[in-house]
Structures are given as structure tokens and as C-alpha cells.
PDB file of C-alpha atoms and ligand atoms in Angstrom:
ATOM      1  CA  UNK A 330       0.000   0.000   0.000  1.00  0.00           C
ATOM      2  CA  UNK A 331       1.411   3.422  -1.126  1.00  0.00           C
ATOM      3  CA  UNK A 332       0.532   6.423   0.547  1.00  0.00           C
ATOM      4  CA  UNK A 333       2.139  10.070  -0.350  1.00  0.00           C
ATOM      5  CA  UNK A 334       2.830  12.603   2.028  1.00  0.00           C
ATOM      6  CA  UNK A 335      -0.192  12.928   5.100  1.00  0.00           C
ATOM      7  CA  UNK A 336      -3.273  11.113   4.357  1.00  0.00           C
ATOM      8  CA  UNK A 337      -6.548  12.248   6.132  1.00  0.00           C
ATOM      9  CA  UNK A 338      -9.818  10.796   7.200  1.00  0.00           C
ATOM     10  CA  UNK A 339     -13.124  11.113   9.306  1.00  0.00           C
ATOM     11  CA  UNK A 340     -12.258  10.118  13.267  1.00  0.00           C
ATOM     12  CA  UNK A 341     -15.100   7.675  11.987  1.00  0.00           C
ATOM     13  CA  UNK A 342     -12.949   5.711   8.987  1.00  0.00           C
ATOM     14  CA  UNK A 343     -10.752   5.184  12.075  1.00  0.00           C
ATOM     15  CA  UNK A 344     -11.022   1.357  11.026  1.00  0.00           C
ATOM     16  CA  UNK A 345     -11.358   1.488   7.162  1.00  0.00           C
ATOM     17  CA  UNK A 346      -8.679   0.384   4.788  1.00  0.00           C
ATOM     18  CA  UNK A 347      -7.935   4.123   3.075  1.00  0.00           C
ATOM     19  CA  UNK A 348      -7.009   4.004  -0.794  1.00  0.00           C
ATOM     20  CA  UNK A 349      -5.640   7.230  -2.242  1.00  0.00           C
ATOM     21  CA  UNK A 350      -7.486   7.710  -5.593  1.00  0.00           C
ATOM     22  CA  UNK A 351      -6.528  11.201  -5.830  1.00  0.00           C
ATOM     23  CA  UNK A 352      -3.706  13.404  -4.429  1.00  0.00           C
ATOM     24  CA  UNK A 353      -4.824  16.224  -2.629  1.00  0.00           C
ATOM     25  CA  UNK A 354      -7.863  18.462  -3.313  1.00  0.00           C
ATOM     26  CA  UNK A 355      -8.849  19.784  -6.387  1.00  0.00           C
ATOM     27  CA  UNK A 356     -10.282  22.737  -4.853  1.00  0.00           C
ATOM     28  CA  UNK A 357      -7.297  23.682  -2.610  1.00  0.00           C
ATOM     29  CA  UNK A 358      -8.175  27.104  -2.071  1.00  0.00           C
ATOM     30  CA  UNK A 359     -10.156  27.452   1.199  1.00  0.00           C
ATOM     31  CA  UNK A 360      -8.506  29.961   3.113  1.00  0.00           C
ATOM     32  CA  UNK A 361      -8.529  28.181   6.502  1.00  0.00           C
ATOM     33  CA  UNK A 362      -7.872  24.344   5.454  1.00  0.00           C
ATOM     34  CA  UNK A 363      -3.890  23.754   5.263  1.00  0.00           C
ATOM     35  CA  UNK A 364      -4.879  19.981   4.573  1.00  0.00           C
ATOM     36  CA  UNK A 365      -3.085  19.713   1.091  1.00  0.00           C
ATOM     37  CA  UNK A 366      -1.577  23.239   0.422  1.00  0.00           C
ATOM     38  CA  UNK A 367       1.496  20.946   0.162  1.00  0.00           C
ATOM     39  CA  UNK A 368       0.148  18.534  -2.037  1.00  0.00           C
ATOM     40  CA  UNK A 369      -0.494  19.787  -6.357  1.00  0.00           C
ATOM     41  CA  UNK A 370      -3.280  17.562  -6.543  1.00  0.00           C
ATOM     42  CA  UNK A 371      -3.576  14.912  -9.580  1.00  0.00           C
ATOM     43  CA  UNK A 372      -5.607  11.672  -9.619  1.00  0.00           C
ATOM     44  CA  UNK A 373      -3.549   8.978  -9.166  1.00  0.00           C
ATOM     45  CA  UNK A 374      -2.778   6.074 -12.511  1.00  0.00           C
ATOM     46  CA  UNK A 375      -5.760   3.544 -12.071  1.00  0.00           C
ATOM     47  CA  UNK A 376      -2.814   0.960 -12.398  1.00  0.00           C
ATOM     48  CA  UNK A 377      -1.542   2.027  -9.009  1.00  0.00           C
ATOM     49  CA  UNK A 378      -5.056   2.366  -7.166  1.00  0.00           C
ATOM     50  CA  UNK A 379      -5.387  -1.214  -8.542  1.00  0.00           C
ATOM     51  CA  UNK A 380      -2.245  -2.647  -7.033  1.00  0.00           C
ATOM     52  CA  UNK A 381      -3.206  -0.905  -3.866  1.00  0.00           C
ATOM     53  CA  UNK A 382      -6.581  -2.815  -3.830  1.00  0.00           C
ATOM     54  CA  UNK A 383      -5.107  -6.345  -4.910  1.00  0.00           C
ATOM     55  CA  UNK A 384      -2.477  -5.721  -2.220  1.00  0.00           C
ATOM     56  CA  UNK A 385      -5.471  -5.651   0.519  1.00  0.00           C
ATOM     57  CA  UNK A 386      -7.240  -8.873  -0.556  1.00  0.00           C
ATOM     58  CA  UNK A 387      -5.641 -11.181   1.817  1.00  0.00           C
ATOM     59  CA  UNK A 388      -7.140  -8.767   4.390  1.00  0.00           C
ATOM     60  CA  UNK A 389     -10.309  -8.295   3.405  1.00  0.00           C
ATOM     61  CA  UNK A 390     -12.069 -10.690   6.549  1.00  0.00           C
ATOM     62  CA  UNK A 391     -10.591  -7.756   8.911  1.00  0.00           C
ATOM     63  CA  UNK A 392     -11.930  -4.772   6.125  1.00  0.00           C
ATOM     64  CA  UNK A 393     -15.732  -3.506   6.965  1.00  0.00           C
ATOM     65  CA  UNK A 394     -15.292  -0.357   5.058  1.00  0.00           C
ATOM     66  CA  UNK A 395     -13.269   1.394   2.232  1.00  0.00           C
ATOM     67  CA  UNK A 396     -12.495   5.420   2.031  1.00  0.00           C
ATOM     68  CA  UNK A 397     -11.106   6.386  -0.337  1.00  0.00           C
ATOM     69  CA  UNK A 398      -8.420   9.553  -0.099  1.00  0.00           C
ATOM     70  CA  UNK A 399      -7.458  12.125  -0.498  1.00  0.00           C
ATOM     71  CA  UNK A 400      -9.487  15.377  -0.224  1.00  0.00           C
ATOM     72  CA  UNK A 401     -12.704  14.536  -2.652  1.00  0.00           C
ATOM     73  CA  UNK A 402     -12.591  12.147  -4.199  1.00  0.00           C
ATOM     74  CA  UNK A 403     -16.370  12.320  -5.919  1.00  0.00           C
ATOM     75  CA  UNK A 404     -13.615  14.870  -8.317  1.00  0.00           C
ATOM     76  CA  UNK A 405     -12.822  11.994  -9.847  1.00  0.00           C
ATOM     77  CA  UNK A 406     -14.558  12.084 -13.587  1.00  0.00           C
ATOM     78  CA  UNK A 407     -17.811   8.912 -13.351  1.00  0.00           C
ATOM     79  CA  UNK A 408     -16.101   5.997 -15.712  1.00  0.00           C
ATOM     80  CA  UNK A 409     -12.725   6.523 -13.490  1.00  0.00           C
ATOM     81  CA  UNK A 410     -14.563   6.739  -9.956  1.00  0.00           C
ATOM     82  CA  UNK A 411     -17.132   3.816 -11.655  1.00  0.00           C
ATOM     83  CA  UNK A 412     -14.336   1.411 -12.513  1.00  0.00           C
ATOM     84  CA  UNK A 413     -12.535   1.565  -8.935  1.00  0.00           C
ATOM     85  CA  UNK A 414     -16.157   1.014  -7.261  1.00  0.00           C
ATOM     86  CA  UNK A 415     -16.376  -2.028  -9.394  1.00  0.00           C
ATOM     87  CA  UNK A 416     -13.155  -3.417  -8.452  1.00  0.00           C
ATOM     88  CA  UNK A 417     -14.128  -2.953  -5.118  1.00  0.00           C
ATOM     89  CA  UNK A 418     -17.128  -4.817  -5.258  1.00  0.00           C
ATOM     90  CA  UNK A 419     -15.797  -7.800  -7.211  1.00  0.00           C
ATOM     91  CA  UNK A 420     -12.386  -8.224  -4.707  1.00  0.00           C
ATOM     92  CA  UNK A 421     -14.247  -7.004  -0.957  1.00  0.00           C
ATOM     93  CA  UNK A 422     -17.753  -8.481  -1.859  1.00  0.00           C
ATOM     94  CA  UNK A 423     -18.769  -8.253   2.285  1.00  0.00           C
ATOM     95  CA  UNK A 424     -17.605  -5.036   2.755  1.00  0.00           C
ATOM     96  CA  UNK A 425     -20.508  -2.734   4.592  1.00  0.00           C
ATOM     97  CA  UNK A 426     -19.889   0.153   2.266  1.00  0.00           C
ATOM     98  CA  UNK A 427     -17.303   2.696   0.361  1.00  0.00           C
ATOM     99  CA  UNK A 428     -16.684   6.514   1.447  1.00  0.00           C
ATOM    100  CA  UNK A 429     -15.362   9.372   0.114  1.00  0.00           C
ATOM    101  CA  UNK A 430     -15.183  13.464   0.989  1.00  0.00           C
ATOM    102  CA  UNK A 431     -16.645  15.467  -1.387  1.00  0.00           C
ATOM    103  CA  UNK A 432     -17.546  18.896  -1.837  1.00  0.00           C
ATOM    104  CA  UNK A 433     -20.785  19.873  -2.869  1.00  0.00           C
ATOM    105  CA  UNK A 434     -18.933  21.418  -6.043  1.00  0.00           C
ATOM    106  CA  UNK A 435     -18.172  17.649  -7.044  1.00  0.00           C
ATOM    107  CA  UNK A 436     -21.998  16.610  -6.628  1.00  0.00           C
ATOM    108  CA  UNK A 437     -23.605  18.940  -8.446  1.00  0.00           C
ATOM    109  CA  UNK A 438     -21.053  18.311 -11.682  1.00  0.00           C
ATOM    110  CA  UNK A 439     -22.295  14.714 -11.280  1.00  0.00           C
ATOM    111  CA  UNK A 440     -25.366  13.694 -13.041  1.00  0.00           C
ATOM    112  CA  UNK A 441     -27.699  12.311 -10.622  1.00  0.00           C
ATOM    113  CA  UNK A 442     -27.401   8.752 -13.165  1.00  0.00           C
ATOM    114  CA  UNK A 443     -24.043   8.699 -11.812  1.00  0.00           C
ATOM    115  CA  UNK A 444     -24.590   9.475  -8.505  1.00  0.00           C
ATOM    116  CA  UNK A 445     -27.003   6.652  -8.053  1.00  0.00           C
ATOM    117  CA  UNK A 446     -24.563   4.488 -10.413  1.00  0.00           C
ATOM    118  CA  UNK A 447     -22.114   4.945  -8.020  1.00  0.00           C
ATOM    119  CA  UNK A 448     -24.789   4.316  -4.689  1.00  0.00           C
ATOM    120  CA  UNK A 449     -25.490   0.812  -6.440  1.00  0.00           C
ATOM    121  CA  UNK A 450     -21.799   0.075  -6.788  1.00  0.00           C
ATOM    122  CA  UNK A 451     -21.576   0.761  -2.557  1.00  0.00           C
ATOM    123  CA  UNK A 452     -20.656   4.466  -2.789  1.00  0.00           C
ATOM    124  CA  UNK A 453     -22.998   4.857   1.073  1.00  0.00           C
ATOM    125  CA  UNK A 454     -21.393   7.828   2.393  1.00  0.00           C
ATOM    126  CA  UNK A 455     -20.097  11.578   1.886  1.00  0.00           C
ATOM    127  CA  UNK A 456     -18.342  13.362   4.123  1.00  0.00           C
ATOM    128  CA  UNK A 457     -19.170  17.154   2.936  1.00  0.00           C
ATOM    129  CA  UNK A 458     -17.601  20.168   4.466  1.00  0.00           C
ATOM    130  CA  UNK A 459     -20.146  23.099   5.149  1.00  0.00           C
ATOM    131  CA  UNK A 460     -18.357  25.092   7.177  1.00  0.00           C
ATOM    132  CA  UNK A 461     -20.692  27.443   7.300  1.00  0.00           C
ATOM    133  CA  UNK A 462     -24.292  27.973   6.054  1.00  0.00           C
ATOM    134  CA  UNK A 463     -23.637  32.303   5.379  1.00  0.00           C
ATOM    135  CA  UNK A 464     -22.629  33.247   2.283  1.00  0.00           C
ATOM    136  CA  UNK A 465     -20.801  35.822   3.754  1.00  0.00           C
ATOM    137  CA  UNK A 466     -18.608  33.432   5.772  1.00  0.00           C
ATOM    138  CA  UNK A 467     -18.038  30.834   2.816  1.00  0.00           C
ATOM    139  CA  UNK A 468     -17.210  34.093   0.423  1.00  0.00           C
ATOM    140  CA  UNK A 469     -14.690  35.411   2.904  1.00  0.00           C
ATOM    141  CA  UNK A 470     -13.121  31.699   3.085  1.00  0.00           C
ATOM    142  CA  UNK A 471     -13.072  31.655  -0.490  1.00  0.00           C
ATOM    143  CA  UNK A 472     -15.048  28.005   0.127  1.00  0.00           C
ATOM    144  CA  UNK A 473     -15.979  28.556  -4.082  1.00  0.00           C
ATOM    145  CA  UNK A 474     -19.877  27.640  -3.348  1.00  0.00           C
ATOM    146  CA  UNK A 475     -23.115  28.874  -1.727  1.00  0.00           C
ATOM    147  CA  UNK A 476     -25.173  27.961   0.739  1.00  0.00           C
ATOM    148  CA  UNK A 477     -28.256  27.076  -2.104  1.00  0.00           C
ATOM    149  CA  UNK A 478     -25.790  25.247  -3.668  1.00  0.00           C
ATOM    150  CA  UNK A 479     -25.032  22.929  -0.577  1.00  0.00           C
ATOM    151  CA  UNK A 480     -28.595  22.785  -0.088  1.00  0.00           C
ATOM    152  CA  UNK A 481     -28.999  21.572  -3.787  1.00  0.00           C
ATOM    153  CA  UNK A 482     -26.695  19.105  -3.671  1.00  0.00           C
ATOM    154  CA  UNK A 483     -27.568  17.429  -0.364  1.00  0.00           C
ATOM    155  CA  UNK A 484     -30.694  16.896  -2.445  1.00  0.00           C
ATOM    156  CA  UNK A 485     -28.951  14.930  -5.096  1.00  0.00           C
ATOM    157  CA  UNK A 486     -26.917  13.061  -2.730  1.00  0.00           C
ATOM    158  CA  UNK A 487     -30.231  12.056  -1.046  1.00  0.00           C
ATOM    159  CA  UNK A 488     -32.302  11.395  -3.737  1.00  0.00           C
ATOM    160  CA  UNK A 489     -29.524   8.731  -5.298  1.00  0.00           C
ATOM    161  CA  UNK A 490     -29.297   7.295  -1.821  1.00  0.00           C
ATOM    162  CA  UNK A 491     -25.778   8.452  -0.275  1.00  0.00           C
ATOM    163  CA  UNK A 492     -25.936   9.508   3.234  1.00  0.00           C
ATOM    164  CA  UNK A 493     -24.244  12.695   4.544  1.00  0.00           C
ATOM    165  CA  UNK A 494     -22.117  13.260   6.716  1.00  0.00           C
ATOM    166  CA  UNK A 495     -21.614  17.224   7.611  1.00  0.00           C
ATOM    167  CA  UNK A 496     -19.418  18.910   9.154  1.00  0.00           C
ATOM    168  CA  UNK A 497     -19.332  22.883  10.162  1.00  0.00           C
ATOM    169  CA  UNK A 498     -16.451  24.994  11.417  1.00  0.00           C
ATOM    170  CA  UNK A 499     -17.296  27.012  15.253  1.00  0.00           C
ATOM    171  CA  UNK A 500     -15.389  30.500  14.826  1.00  0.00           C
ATOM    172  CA  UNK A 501     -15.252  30.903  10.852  1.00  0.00           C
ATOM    173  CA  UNK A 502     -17.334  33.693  11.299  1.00  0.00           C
ATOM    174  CA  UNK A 503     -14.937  35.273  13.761  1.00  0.00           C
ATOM    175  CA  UNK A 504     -16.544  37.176  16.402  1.00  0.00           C
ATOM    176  CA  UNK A 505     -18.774  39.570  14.708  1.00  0.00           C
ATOM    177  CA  UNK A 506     -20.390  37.318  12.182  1.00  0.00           C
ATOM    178  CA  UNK A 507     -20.747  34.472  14.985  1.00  0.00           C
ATOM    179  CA  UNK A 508     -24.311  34.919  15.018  1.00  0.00           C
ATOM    180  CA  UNK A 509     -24.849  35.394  11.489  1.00  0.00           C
ATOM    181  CA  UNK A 510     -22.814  32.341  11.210  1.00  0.00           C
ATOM    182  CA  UNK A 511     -24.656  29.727  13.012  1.00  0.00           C
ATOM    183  CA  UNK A 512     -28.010  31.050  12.421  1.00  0.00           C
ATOM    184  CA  UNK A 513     -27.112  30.422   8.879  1.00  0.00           C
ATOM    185  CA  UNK A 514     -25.572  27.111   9.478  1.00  0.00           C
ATOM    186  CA  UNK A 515     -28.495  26.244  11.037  1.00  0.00           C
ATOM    187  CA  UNK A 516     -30.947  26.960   8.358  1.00  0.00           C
ATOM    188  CA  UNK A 517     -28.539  25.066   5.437  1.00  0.00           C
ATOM    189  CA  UNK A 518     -28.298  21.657   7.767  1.00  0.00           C
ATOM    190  CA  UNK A 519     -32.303  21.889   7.957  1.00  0.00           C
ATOM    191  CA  UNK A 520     -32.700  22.111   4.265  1.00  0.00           C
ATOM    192  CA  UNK A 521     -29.883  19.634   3.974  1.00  0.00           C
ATOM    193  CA  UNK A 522     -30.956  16.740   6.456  1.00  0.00           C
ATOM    194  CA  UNK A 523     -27.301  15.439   6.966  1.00  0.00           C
ATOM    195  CA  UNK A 524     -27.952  11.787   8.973  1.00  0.00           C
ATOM    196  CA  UNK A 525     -24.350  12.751  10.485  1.00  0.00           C
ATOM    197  CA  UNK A 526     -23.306  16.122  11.746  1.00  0.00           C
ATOM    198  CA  UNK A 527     -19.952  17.283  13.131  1.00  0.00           C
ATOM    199  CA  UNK A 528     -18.983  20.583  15.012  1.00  0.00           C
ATOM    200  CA  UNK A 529     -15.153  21.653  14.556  1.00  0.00           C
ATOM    201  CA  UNK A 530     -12.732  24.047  15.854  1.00  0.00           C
ATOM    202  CA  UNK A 531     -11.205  26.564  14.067  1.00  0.00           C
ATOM    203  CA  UNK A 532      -7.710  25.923  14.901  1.00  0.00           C
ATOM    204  CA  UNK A 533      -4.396  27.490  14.961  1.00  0.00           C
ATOM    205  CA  UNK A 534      -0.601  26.652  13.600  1.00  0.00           C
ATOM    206  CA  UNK A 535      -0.040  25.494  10.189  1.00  0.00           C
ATOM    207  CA  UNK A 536       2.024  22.636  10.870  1.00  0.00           C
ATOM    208  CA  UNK A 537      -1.393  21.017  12.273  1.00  0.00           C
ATOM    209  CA  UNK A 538      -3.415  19.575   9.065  1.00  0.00           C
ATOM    210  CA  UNK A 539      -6.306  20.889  10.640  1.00  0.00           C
ATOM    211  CA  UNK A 540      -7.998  24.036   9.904  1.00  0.00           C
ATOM    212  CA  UNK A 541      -6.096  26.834  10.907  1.00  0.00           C
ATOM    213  CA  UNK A 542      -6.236  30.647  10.886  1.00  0.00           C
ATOM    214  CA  UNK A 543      -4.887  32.823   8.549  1.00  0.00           C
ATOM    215  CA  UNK A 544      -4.384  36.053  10.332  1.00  0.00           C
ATOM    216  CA  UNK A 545      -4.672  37.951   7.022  1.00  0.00           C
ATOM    217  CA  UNK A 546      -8.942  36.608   7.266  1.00  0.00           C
ATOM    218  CA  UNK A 547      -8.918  38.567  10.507  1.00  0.00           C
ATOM    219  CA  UNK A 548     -10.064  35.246  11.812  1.00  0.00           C
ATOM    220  CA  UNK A 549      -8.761  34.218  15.518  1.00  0.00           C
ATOM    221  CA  UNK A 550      -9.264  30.927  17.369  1.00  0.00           C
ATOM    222  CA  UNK A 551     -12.582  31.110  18.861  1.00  0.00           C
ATOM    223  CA  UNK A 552     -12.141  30.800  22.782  1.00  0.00           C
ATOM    224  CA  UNK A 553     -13.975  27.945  24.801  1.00  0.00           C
ATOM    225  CA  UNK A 554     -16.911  30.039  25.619  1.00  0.00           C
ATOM    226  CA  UNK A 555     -17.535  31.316  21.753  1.00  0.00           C
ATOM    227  CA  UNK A 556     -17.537  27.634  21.109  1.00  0.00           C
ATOM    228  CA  UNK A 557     -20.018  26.514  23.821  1.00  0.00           C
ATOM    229  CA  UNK A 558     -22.300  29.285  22.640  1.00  0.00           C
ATOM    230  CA  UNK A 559     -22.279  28.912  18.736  1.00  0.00           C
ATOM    231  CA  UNK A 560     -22.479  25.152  19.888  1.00  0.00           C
ATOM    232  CA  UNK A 561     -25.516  25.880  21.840  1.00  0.00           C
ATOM    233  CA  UNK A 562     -27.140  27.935  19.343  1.00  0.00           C
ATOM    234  CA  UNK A 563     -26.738  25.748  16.754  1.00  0.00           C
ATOM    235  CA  UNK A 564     -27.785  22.718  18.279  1.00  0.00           C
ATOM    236  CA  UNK A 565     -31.546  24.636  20.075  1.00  0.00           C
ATOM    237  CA  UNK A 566     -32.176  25.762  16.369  1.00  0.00           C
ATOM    238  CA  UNK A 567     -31.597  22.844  13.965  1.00  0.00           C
ATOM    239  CA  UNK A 568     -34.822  20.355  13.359  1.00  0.00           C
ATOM    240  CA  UNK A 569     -33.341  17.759  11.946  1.00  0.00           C
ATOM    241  CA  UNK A 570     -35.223  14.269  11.405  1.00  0.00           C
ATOM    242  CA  UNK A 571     -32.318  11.798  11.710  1.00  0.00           C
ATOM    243  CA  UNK A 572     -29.192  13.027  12.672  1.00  0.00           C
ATOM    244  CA  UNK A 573     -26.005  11.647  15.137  1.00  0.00           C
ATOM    245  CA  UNK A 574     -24.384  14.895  16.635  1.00  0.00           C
ATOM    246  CA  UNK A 575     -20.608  14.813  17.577  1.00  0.00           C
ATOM    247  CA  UNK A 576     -18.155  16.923  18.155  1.00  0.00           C
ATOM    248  CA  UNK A 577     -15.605  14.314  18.594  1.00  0.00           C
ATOM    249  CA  UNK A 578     -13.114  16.038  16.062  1.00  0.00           C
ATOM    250  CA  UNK A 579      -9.580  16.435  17.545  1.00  0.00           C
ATOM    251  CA  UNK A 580      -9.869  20.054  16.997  1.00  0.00           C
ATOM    252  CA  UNK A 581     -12.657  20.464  19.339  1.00  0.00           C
ATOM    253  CA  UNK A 582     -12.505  21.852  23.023  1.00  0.00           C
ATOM    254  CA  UNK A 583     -15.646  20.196  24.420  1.00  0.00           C
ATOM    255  CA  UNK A 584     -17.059  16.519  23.487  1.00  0.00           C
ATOM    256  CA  UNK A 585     -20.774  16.201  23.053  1.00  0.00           C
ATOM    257  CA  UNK A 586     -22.381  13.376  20.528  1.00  0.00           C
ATOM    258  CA  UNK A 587     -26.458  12.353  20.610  1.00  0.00           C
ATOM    259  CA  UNK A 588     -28.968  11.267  18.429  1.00  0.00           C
ATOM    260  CA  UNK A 589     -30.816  15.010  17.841  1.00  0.00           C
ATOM    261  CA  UNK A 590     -34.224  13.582  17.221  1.00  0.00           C
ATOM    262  CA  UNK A 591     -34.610  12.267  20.687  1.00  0.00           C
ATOM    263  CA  UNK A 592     -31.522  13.535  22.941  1.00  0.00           C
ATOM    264  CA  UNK A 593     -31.364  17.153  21.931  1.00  0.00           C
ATOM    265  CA  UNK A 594     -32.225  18.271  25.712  1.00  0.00           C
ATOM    266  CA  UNK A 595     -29.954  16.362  26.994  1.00  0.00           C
ATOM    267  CA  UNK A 596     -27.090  17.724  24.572  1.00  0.00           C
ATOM    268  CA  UNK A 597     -27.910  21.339  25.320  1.00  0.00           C
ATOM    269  CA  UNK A 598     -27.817  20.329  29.263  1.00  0.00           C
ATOM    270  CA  UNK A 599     -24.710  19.203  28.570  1.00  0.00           C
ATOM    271  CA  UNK A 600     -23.011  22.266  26.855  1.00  0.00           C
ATOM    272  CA  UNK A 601     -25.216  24.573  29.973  1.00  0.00           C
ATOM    273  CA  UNK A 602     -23.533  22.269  32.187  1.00  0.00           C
ATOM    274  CA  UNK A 603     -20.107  23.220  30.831  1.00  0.00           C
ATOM    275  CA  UNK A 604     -20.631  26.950  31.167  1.00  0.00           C
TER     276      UNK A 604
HETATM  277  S1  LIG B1125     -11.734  22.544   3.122  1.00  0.00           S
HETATM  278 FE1  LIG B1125     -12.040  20.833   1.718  1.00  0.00          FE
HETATM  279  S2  LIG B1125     -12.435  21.845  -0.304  1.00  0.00           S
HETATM  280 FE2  LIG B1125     -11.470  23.382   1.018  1.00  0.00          FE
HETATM  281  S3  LIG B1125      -9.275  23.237   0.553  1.00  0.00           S
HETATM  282 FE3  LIG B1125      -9.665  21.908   2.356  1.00  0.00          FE
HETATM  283  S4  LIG B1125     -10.021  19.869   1.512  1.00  0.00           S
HETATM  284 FE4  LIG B1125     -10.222  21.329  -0.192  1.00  0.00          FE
END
């Protein structure tokens, strides 16, 4: 198995065999992700994603999922991503499912044929970065996509049958746009009915991989209280139907996680409880 320079994945693909596809994000250009600024991103030769897979066969009893790295991978143009799915399902036939970040620029360039092509080849999960639901927020970011057009293409994912998994950024909005920020947020994840939600930290240092602040954004690291509140707020005004809260992510100060349908008082005690 070949990796190049730091992979990354969801603190939930903990257990799952990763496969670079691509190198790096295509994107690249958020303001507060340092992820792959080191990284020119290219798509990897389908000969060496292919050795990679064969090279994991004799494993496959001990592999439950796939994800597939690096930084969106739903980039990847449909007969390329559609080819790797299929060798997927044809060498790790029990495997419970195959995941991938995406943005929500990726979706919508997919037709929805090919998103439910690729649900039907085990495709089961994206893990889509929000950040933030303002367009004010995402413009200052430079996150290269609205809030209606994450809305739109939560719809896609969910109408071909890939779950979501979301995850917004406390402090993006800095102090003065805090409120604007989360009310925001709040509205897109309603629209967007993520079944998984994260909360992360804006974070500082760029030697970290995690998102960091660029000074030049007039963005600082949120303190513990900002957090708790935009937490708070958040949490009180999102209806969601189905969704697993956590804020489990390393860069996070204070560790919540509850099924919102039925244990959103008891989250919210939590984070008053913290105060
Ligand atoms: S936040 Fe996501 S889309 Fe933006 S640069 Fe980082 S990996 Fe790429």
C-alpha cells in the first residue's frame, strides 16, 4: 500500500482500509484548510489504485469499510470513480460500504445517473464540508460555493441514496459574524438533512493539518466560551429528522455526541452544564 505525504480521514474511517485515488484536493483554495496546500493535486494512474486494492485482498475478513483519499474524491470524472467502485465490489464483496469526501462542487457536476450508479456500486457515504451555512462566511473563506448550492446538492446526494455526513467549522465567522454564522448554518443543515453532523474548531498553527487561521482573514481561534455558545445555538435551532451529533473532532474543546431527534435536551444540558 502506497501512501504520499499525510493522508486524512473522518475520526469515523478510524477502522477502514484508506485508498488514495486522488492526491490532494482539487479545490485547494479554502482559506482556513492547510490539509493539502502541500500537495499539487492529480488523480492517481488507475494501475496504481489497482495494485493498492489487490495488495489488501488477503485482508479483506478484517476490512468492513473502504475510504477512499485524499481530499474529494467524488472529483474523480464517473467511468474513473465507476471502474474503482467495481473493483471494489468484485475483490471485498462483504464489505458494509465505500466513502469518500466530497464537496458539494463535485456533486452537483455529477449527473444524478451517476450518482445513483455509483450508490449501487456501494458508494454509502459523503463526508461534505459546510463550514458554514452564510454566504458571507463561505465568500470570505473563499469556500468557491453557496449555501443554495449545498442545499442543492444534499438533495442529489439524497435522492440517489448516499448519506451525509456534515461537518461545520465554530469560529469561521470570527466574532462579529458568529451569530450570522450559526443562524445560517443552522438553516442550510435543515434544508440539507445530513444523517451525520460534526462541530469543529477553528484551529491554529499550520504545521497542524487541521484548519487553521490565517491572520490575514482577521479570523482568531474562537475561545472555549464562543464555542459553547455557537455550539448551543446551533444545536436549540436545527430540526433535523435523523441526525447523530458529535463533536468528537480532535480540533474540538468540548465533546458532546447524541442522536438530535430524541436527545437534543440532553445535549444542550450538557453544553449549559459546561458553562
Ligand atoms: S476545506 Fe475541503 S475543499 Fe477546502 S481546501 Fe480543504 S479539503 Fe479542499
Amino acid at each position: 500500500m502506497i501512501y504520499e505525504g499525510v493522508v486524512y480521514r473522518p475520526p469515523s474511517e478510524a477502522d477502514s482500509l484508506l485508498v488514495q485515488v486522488t492526491i490532494g484536493c482539487s479545490w485547494n483554495r479554502c482559506t482556513f484548510c492547510n490539509m493539502y496546500k502541500d500537495k499539487q493535486y492529480r488523480i492517481r494512474s488507475m494501475e496504481e489504485i489497482m495494485a493498492d486494492l489487490r495488495e489488501a485482498v488477503p485482508y479483506r475478513d478484517r476490512i468492513r469499510r473502504i475510504f477512499l483519499c485524499d481530499g474529494d474524491a467524488l472529483a474523480l470524472p464517473a467511468p474513473f470513480l465507476t471502474k474503482i467502485l467495481e473493483e471494489i465490489k468484485r475483490l471485498f464483496p462483504s464489505i458494509d460500504g465505500v466513502r469518500v469526501y466530497a464537496s458539494s462542487r463535485d456533486v452537483l457536476q455529477k449527473e444524478p445517473r451517476e450518482l445513483e450508479s455509483f450508490a449501487k456500486l456501494g458508494l454509502d457515504m459523503a463526508y461534505i464540508g459546510l463550514e458554514s451555512g452564510s454566504d458571507k462566511v463561505l465568500a470570505a473563506v473563499n469556500k468557491g460555493i453557496t449555501k443554495q448550492e449545498m442545499i442543492d446538492a444534499a438533495a442529489r446526494l439524497r435522492n440517489a441514496g448516499i448519506k451525509q455526513s456534515v461537518s461545520v467549522i465554530s469560529g469561521l465567522g470570527g466574532e462579529k459574524m458568529s451569530k450570522e454564522h450559526i443562524l445560517e448554518t443552522a438553516d442550510a443543515l435543515n434544508k440539507m438533512q445530513p444523517e451525520y453532523l460534526g462541530m469543529l474548531v477553528l484551529h491554529e498553527g499550520e504545521d497542524t493539518g487541521l484548519y487553521y487561521v490565517t491572520e490575514e482573514q482577521g479570523l482568531r481561534v474562537p475561545s472555549s466560551r464562543q464555542v459553547l455558545e455557537e455550539m448551543r445555538l446551533l444545536i436549540d435551532r436545527l430540526e433535523l429528522n435523523d441526525c447523530f451529533f458529535t463533536s468528537a473532532h480532535v480540533s474540538n474543546y468540548f465533546y458532546v455526541k447524541g442522536r438530535l431527534s430524541r436527545e437534543k435536551q440532553k445535549i444542550l444540558a450538557q453544553i449549559d452544564g459546561a458553562y
